[in-house]
Coordinates of C-alpha atoms in Angstrom, one line a residue:
Chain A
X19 CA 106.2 118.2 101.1
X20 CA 108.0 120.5 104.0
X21 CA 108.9 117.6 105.6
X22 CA 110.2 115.4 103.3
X23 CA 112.5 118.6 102.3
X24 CA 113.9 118.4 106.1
X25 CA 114.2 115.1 106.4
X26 CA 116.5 115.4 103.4
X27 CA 118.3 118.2 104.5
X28 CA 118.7 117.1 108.1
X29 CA 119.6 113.3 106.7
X30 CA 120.8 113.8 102.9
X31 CA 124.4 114.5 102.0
X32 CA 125.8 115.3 98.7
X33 CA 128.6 113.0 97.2
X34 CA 130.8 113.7 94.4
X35 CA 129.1 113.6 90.9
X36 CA 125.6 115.0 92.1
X37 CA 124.9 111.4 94.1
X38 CA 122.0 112.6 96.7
X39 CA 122.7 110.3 99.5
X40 CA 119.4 109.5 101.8
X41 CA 120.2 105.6 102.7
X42 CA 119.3 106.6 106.0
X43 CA 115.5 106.5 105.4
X44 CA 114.8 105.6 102.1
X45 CA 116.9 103.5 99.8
X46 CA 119.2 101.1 102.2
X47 CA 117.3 101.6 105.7
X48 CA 113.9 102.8 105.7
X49 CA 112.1 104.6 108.1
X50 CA 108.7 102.1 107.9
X51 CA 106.8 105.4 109.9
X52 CA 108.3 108.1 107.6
X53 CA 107.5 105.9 104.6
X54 CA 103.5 106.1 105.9
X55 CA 103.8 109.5 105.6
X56 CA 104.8 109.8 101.9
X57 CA 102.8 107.1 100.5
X58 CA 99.4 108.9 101.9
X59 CA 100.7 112.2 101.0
X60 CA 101.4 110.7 97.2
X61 CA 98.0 109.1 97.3
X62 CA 96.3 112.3 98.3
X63 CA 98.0 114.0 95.5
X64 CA 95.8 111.7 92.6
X65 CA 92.5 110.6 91.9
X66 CA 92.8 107.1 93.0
X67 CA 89.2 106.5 92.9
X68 CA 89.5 102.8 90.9
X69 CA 93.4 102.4 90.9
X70 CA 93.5 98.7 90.8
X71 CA 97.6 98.3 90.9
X72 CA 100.9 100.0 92.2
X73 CA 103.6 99.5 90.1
X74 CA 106.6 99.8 91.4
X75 CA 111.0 98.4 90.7
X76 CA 112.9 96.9 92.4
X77 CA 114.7 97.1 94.8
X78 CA 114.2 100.5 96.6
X79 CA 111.0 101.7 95.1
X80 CA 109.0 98.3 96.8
X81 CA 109.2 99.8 100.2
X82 CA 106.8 102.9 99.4
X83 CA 105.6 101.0 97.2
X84 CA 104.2 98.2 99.5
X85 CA 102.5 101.1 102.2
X86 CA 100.7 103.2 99.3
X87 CA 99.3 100.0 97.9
X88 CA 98.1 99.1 101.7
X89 CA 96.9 102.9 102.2
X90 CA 94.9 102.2 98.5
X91 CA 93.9 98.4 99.3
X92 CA 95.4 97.1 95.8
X93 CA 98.0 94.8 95.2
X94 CA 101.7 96.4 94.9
X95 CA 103.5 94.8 91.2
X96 CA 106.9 95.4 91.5
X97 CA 109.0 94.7 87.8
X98 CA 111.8 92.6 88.1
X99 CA 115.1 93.6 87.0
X100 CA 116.4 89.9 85.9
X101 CA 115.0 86.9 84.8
X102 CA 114.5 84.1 87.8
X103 CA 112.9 80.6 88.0
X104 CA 109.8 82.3 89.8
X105 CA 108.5 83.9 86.7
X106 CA 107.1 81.7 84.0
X107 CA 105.2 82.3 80.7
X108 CA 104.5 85.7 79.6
X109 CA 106.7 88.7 80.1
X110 CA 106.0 92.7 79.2
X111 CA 109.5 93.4 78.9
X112 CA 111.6 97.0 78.5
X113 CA 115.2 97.5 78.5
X114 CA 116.5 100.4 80.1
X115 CA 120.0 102.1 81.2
X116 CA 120.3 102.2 84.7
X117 CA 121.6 105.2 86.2
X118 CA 122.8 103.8 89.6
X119 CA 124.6 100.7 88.1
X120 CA 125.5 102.4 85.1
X121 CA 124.1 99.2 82.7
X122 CA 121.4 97.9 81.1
X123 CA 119.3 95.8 82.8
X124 CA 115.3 94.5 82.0
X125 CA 112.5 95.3 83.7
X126 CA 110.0 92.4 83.8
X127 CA 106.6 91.8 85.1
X128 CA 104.6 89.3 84.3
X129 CA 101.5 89.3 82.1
X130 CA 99.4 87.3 84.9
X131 CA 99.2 90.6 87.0
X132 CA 98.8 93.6 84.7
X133 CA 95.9 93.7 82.1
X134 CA 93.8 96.2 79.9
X135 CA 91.3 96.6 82.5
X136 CA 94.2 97.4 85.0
X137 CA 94.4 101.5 86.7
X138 CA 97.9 102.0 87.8
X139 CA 99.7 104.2 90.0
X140 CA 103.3 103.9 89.2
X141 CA 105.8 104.8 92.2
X142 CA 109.2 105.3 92.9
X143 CA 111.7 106.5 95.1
X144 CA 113.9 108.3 93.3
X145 CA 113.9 110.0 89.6
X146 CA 117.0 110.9 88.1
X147 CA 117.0 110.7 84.1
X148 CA 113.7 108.8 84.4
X149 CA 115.3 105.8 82.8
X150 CA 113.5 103.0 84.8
X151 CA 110.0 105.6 84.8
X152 CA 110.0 105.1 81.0
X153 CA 110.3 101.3 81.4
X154 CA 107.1 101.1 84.0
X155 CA 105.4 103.4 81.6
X156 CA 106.2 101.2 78.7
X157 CA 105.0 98.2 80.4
X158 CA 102.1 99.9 81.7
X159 CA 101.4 101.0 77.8
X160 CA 102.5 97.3 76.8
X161 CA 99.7 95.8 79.0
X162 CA 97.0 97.8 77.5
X163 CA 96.4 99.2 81.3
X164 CA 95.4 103.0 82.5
X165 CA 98.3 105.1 83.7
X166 CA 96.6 107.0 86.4
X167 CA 99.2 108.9 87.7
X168 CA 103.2 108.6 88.6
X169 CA 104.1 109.9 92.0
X170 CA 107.6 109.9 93.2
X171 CA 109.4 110.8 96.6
X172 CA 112.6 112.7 95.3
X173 CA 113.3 114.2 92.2
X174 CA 116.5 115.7 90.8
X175 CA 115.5 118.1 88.8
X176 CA 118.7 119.2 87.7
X177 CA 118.7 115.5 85.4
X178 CA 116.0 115.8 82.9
X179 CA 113.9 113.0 83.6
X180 CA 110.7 114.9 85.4
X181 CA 111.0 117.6 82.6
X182 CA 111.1 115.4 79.3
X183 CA 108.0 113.0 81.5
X184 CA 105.9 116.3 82.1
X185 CA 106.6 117.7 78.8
X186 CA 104.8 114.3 77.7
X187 CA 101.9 115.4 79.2
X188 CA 102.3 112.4 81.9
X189 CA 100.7 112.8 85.2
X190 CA 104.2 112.8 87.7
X191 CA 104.2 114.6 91.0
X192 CA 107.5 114.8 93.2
X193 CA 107.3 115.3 97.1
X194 CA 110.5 117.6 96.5
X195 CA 112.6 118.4 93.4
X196 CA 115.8 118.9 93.9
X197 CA 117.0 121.7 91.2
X198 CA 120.5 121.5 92.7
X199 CA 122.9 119.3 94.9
X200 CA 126.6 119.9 95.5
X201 CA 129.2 121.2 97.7
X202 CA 127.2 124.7 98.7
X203 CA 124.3 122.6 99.6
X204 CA 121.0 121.2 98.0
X205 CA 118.3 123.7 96.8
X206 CA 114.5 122.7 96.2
X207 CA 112.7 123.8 93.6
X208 CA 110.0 126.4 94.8
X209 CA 107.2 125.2 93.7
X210 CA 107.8 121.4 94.1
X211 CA 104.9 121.4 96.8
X212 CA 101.7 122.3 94.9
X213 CA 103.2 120.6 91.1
Chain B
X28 CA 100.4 79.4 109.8
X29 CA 96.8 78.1 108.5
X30 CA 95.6 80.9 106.2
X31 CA 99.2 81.4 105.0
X32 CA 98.8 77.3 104.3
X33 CA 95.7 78.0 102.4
X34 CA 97.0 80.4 100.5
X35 CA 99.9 78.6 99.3
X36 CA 97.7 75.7 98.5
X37 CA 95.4 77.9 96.4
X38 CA 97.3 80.7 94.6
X39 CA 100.5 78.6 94.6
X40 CA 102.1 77.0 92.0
X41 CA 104.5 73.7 91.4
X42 CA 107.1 74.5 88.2
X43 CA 109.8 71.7 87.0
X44 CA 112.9 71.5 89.5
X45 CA 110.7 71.9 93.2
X46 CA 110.3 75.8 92.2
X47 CA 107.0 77.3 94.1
X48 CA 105.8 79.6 92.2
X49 CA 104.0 81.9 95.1
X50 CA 104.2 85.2 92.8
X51 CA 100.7 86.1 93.2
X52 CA 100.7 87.5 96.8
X53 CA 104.7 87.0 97.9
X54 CA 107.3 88.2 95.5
X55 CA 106.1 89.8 92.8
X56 CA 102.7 91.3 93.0
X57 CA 102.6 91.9 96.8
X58 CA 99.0 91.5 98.4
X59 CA 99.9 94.3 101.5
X60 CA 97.1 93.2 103.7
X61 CA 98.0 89.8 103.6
X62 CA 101.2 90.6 104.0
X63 CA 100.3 92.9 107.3
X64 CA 98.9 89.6 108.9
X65 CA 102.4 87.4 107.8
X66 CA 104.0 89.8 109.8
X67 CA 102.4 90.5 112.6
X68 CA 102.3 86.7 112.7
X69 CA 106.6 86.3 112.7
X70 CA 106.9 89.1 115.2
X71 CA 104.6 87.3 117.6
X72 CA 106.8 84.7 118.0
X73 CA 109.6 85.8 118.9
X74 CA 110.6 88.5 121.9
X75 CA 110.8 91.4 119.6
X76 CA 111.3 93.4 123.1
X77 CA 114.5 95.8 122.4
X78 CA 114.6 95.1 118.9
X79 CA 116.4 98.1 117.3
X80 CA 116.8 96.6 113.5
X81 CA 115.1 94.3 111.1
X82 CA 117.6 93.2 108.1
X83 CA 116.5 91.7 104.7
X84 CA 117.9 91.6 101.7
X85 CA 116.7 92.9 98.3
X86 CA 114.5 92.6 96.5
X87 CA 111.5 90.9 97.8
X88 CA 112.5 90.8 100.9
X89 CA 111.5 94.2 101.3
X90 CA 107.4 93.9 101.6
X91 CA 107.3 92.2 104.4
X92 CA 110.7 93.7 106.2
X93 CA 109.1 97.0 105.6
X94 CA 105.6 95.9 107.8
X95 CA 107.2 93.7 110.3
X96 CA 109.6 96.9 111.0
X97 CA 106.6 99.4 111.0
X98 CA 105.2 96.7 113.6
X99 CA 107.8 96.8 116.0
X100 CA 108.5 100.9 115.0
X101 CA 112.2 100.1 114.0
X102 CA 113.9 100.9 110.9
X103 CA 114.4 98.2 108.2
X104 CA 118.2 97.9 106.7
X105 CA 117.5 95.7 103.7
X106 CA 120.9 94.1 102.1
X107 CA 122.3 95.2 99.2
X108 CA 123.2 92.7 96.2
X109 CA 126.0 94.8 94.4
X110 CA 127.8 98.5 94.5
X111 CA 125.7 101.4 93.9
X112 CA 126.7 104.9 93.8
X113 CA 124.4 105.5 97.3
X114 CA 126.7 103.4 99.1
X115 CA 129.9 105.4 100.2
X116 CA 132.7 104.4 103.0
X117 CA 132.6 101.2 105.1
X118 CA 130.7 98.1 104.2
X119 CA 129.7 94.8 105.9
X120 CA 130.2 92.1 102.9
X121 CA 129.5 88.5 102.2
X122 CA 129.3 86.6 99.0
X123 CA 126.6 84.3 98.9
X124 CA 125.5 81.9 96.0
X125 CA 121.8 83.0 94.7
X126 CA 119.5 80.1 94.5
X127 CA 117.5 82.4 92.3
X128 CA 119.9 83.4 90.0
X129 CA 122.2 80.6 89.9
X130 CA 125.3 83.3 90.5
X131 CA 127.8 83.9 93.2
X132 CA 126.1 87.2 94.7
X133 CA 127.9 89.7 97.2
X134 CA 125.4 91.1 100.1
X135 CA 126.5 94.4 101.3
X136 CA 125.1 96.8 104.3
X137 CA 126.8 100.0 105.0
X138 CA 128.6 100.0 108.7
X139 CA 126.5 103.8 109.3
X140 CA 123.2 101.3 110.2
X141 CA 124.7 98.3 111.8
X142 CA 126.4 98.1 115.1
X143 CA 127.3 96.1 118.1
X144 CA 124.9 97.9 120.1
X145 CA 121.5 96.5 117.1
X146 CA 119.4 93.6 118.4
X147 CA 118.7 91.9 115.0
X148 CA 115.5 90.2 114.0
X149 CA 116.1 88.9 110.0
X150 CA 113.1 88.5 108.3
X151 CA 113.0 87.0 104.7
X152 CA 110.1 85.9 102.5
X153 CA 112.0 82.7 101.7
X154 CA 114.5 80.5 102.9
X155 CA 115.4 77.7 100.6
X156 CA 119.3 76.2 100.5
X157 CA 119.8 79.2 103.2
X158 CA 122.9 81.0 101.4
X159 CA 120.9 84.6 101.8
X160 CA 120.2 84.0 105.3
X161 CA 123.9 82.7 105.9
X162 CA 124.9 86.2 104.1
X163 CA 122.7 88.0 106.7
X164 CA 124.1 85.9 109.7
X165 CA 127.3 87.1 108.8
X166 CA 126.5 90.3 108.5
X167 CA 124.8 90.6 111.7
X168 CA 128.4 88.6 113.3
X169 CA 130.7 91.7 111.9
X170 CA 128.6 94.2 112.9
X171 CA 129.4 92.8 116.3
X172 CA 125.3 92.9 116.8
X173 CA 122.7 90.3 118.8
X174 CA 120.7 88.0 116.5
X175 CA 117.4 87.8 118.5
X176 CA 115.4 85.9 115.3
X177 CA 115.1 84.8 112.0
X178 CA 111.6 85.1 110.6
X179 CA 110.6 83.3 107.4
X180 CA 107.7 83.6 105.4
X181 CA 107.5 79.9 103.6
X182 CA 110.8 77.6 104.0
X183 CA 111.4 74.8 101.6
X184 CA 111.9 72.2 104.3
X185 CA 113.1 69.7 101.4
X186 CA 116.3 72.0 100.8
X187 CA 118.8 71.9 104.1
X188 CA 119.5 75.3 104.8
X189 CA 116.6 75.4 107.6
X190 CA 117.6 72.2 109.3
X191 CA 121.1 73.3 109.1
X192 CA 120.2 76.6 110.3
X193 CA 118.4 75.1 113.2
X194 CA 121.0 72.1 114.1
X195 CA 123.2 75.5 114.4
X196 CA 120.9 76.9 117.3
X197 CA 119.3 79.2 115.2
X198 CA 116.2 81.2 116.4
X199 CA 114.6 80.6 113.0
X200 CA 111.3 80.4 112.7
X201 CA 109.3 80.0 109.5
X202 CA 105.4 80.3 108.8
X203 CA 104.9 77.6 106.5
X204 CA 107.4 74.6 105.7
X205 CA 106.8 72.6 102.4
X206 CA 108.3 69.5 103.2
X207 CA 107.3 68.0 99.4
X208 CA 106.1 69.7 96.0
X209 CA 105.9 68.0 93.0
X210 CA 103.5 66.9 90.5
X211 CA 101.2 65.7 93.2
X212 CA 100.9 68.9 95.1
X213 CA 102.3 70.4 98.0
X214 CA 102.8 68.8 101.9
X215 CA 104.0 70.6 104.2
X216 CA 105.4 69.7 107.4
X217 CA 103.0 68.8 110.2
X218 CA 104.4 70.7 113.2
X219 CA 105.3 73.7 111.4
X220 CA 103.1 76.3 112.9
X221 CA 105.0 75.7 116.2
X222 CA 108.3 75.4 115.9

């Protein structure tokens, strides 16, 4: 998407250790008009013809999260990344290693709101080594449900996390894949538009 | 708030220890639509004119920061709850104690999207013993910005961080208070769709 690819280069800096920085718009303040415009150009990018559910984690991913399922006219699910009085009863559960707090944590979501006659569209804001993907997809798998597709607004590409999901034969589309990020600048991979 | 009374009274849930369980539409799956009316609801009560910010904190939070800023067509800044690596340079911090998780919690924004010259309306799905919204507060004080509101989605009027909030001179303003929920149900308090 041409441009999300300026926004990040307008917006996005690079910090040490291949950290893409876009807190401007996405992940600490979000541009609520900008985020419209990736969640319909994600959901024009699936069949979402009976998608019942967005799944999303938190914290960053609920924001697009929240408009695609509003654009789709589902409910968003976002999993939980630690256990508070406000879940009870049954839990799909999946540890993962968390790439920006470098720790395990659990994602959680409740079996009240994802069955085996859900259709889900997972989203997320950011895929790195697609660590907290393979949780959603693992909960998705626990519940019995329909993955329908996995759409994401950046990608590094340059971590192996989109390669190893697509490899899989999983349905993920990126609005830009970043195939490099450091001190000479960010690059895009070419065809990151049409994937 | 009637319909947001209803819904409480219908999809909500009372767990041991006064916990209202409102997962269903509020903070875990997210009903979008619904929450497009809760927020157009809090931003027609206050004067949102000149608004340049809405703050929340993570994680749910989020849903309904992200519509009431696409109302008002300002950006969200949502609180963060520890260090990532996105977060580089200065920092507004506070340490609150989480209700949720029963831990001493540090709220963080970055000083690039705060400043004295952001007129501040805090939104937050729930406001229980107040320590998030405290956290906020302070936030909003070091920035050097102008609190115009505090918007909350259901307040537990039986905990004291709303009265205290309001004894303060606090604009807050919540769209459902639950002034009792126990075994026999949920009351909530009579007045509370004006205050």
């Amino acid at each position: 998407m041409q441009k999300l690819k300026d926004r990040i280069l307008k917006d996005g800096k690079v910090l040490p250790g291949n950290v893409i920085k876009v807190d401007g718009f996405l992940n600490h303040r979000i541009d609520p008009s900008f985020m419209r415009e990736l969640a319909r150009e994600i959901c024009s990018r699936f069949d979402t013809e009976g998608v019942t559910t967005v799944l999303t984690v938190e914290a960053s991913g609920i924001a697009v999260g929240t408009i695609c399922a509003e654009e789709l006219g589902v409910p968003l699910v976002f999993a939980k990344k630690a256990k508070s009085d406000n879940i009870e009863g049954g839990l799909y559960q999946c540890d993962i290693l968390s790439y920006t707090y470098k720790k395990k944590v659990t994602l959680m979501v409740s079996k009240e709101w994802l069955n085996k006659n859900d259709k889900v569209l997972i989203i997320d804001d950011f895929l790195a080594n697609g660590e907290a993907l393979r949780g959603l997809i693992n909960i998705v798998d626990q519940a019995g449900a329909e993955l329908r597709g996995i759409g994401i607004v950046i990608e590094k590409g340059f971590q192996d996390g989109g390669n190893r999901l697509r490899e899989s034969g999983l349905p993920l589309k990126s609005l830009a894949i970043i195939d490099r990020a450091d001190e000479n600048g960010i690059v895009f991979r070419e065809d990151s538009d049409t994937l």
